[in-house]
Amino acid sequence: MKNFANLFTALDQTTKTLGKIDALVDYFRQAPDADKLWAMALLSHRRPKRTVNTTLLATWASAQAGLPLWLFEESYHVVGDLAETITLLLPPPRTASDESLTYWINFIRALEPLTIEEKRAQIYDAWSRLDHTERFVFNKLITGGFRMGVSQQLMVKALAKHTGTRETVLAHKLMGNWTPDQNTFTQLLEEEQHDISRPYPFYLAYALEDDVTTLGTPEEWYAEHKWDGIRGQIIVRDRQLFVWSRGEELVTDKYPEYTVMLDLLPDGTVLDGEILPFLDDRPLSFNHLQTRIGRKTLSTKLLREVPVAFVAYDVLEWGGTDLRERPMHDRRAILETICAQSHPVLRLSALVTFATWEVLAAERLRARELVSEGIMLKRKTSSYRTGRRRGDWWKWKIDPLTVDAVMIYAMHGAGRRANLYTDYTFAVWDQGQLVPFTKAYSGLTDDEIRAVDRWIKQNTLERFGPVRSVKPELVFEIAFEGIAKSSRHKSGIALRFPRIRRWRQDKPAAEADTLESLRLLLDER
Amino acid sequence: MPLLEFTDRGIYCPLAGVYLDPWKPVDRALITHGHADHARPGHTHYLCTEAAAPVIRYRLRLENNLQTVKYGEPVVINGVHFTFHPAGHIPGSAQIRVEHQGEVWVFTGDYKLENDGVSEPFELVRCHTFITESTFGLPVYRWKPQQTIMDEINGWWRQNRAEGKVSVIAGYTLGKSQRIIGNVDTSIGNIFLHGSVDNILDIFRAQGMVLPKTQRVTTQHKKQDFEGSLVICPPSAVGSPWIRRFLPYSLGIASGWMSLRGARRRRGADRGFALSDHADWESLNTTVRETGAERVYVTHGYTEIYTQWLREQGLEAHAVKTHYEGELSEMVEGEEKTNPDPVEEQENTTGGTAT
Ligand SMILES: [Zn+2]
Ligand SMILES: [Zn+2]
């Protein structure tokens, strides 16, 4: 655990990518194989199951610290992180321990069948043997949400440096269904694997911020609509179908419509595309898809009302061969032959033909009407890379919708925003009343956040736990990507991707927008 | 009539007709220390300790309307005895003891218990009614000994030096900077100061404070002059063009808030050093207990939470709304917003910044 705690400290103490890679390489050099594997699992969000609930942990920690529970909770609101709060409040350890990361993970997993009293005894024992940072790591392992400021891409880079293996190869090996229990370090990285479900890492685009003309000549680029569904990968191998979402989640069961892919695609095919609800030959908005996400069982009614199609963007494997290094125009040609026969479930993402950037800009303006999020630009010569990269692929999104709204509640931010009020609830006017309709917490500069925080503290009307109601005075422009009816919200509407666009210091609250004006934007589809 | 009252101008003694650290202009103000939220401009008459006076005079541009007393020297106004006692917060800082016919109140201003080597060490004053700050009045705040933090700073400086980086540390001009300069291991390298830090240091040196050699950063300095050195600047200089001249550098921030991981990350610093000039949770509790006070008023900080805690400990405690801001404003707002430093303003034309 010492090694891993040191790694954690080192990662925490540097904001630079190179420093983080060095720290990881250092760790990989020192740690035993089992620990390495667990570290890799933790960094790719494969964490042990939670075996103790957080309420119990909070209760036990306040008991150990000799503090009333309400004071623990107040502390938690300020710190914004349960594991850290516990760590800060516990009395100093009684002894030290030299156990490995794997030991402590197994320790946590072994708690599962125990009674509450037995669990408490075990947790007290662990706390008494771990120093400050180790305790924090231990608490994080139990409570989950372990973020170490290391992306999968960065970890792969460090691992590549440590093992001397190519990054793309490693990234691919680390995808799919592996766990530290079923695989060993050498197995995972050095042997050829036979996991036929294994997807390729997604290539993600950055948002285009510069003028589109900076990309050069239109002939160098493919353009297509950026559909507003879930990015996915369809894999057909050995007469089996696997559907992966971008969150590296196997979602085959959630989209029974895709069973037809086994008829449409030969073995050794991997397609990249969008999981998109489609009805009467037209895409539906994301809100419809959301009604299917998280459902354990899919009713026939839902399947009828929100059927999904797969809009194919790219082909990554064909005839069992990895095509990712081939240029986009080659892959596109193959994709077009695969999708030559139009099918309601497997659809080719159409290219937008444009001779000039002006033509493309005009097409982008039609995006909302087509229920797309804007335009994707892909360089014709580009290979299919891994992770988010600049240069070859760009998303050129449409300008968001906006509304001017009044802040009425504020809450402390979590984690890096502890101490400051950064999460706000906004309202619009409806018949002389302010009706809350959305929360938003990003978009202000650090300076603005501080100024708003100070204003909130001086203009609080009431406090409810971590929430303050404030004088309805400040107006903000809220940007969002879509709007839909919602029975769960008092306002009757729900926004998609709301965020603060700017602080309208020029506008009094009385001039904020109305609920009526928002309803006019409701997307009927 | 209570000995002290809480009004919308500040803490008021009706018998003597004076205010303690008032935030709106008044006729007679007794000032605990020179931080901007305690020493405000616009009062007609000021009274503070001899040790605190030069900085207050400089920052508020006072002429003949500032009177001084020594620590412990009584000032009697209309039968009320006022004495100033070291608060250990920053050099010159005081708690104010107010006594009338045997009844004693103490107002802490800001304080800390640990002897930092540059401030007059905190003196416990027993009282009936105690008015305490609560900037860090939450049990998650538990300071490590100053030497431990200084070791962290020294280690960081050494490492940066070995890696060819300048060590830039941001900390409040008044208090934190003197504390770092007075305790850091000067054998590691040279110490450079931002103009606003240097100005305050000049004042303390003129008062007789003995500190190691430092140099003021000027436009005459070349990049290589800073190699391997430690630069001390106010938080407001972070992110300004002024700081670019030290590239490549590592940025450290010294503040009690840095004991929270979230606060550290939010500031975008390479390192956070949890060095605070305020009392931590244990110190607050120890002090409240040892003053023997049966009634406690809690001012700026986690006011309501700390008040509730004291009540559960069986004390009569009240939360008081004041305009003091504690270390949060020191960190977040930068400083000297209301008192721009004329020397710095000239440097601004070359990219420096003090506000
Ligand atoms: Zn102060
Ligand atoms: Zn203060």
JSON list of N, CA and C and ligand atoms in Angstrom, two decimals, chain B residues 33 35 38 89 110 278 330, ligand 1:
[
{"chain": "B", "resi": 33, "resn": "HIS", "atom": "N", "xyz": [-5.29, 44.31, 14.04]},
{"chain": "B", "resi": 33, "resn": "HIS", "atom": "CA", "xyz": [-4.15, 44.08, 13.15]},
{"chain": "B", "resi": 33, "resn": "HIS", "atom": "C", "xyz": [-4.43, 44.62, 11.76]},
{"chain": "B", "resi": 35, "resn": "HIS", "atom": "N", "xyz": [-4.65, 43.43, 8.63]},
{"chain": "B", "resi": 35, "resn": "HIS", "atom": "CA", "xyz": [-5.34, 42.81, 7.50]},
{"chain": "B", "resi": 35, "resn": "HIS", "atom": "C", "xyz": [-6.54, 43.66, 7.09]},
{"chain": "B", "resi": 38, "resn": "HIS", "atom": "N", "xyz": [-9.90, 43.88, 8.83]},
{"chain": "B", "resi": 38, "resn": "HIS", "atom": "CA", "xyz": [-9.94, 44.36, 10.22]},
{"chain": "B", "resi": 38, "resn": "HIS", "atom": "C", "xyz": [-9.56, 45.83, 10.32]},
{"chain": "B", "resi": 89, "resn": "HIS", "atom": "N", "xyz": [-1.10, 35.96, 15.53]},
{"chain": "B", "resi": 89, "resn": "HIS", "atom": "CA", "xyz": [-1.64, 35.80, 14.17]},
{"chain": "B", "resi": 89, "resn": "HIS", "atom": "C", "xyz": [-0.64, 36.25, 13.11]},
{"chain": "B", "resi": 110, "resn": "ASP", "atom": "N", "xyz": [-8.00, 38.02, 14.87]},
{"chain": "B", "resi": 110, "resn": "ASP", "atom": "CA", "xyz": [-7.58, 36.70, 14.39]},
{"chain": "B", "resi": 110, "resn": "ASP", "atom": "C", "xyz": [-6.44, 36.21, 15.28]},
{"chain": "B", "resi": 278, "resn": "HIS", "atom": "N", "xyz": [-4.26, 31.09, 11.33]},
{"chain": "B", "resi": 278, "resn": "HIS", "atom": "CA", "xyz": [-5.43, 31.06, 12.20]},
{"chain": "B", "resi": 278, "resn": "HIS", "atom": "C", "xyz": [-5.40, 29.80, 13.07]},
{"chain": "B", "resi": 330, "resn": "GLU", "atom": "N", "xyz": [-8.27, 36.29, 2.19]},
{"chain": "B", "resi": 330, "resn": "GLU", "atom": "CA", "xyz": [-6.84, 36.47, 1.96]},
{"chain": "B", "resi": 330, "resn": "GLU", "atom": "C", "xyz": [-6.40, 35.65, 0.76]},
{"chain": "C", "resi": 1, "resn": "ZN", "atom": "ZN", "xyz": [-6.06, 38.59, 9.90]}
]
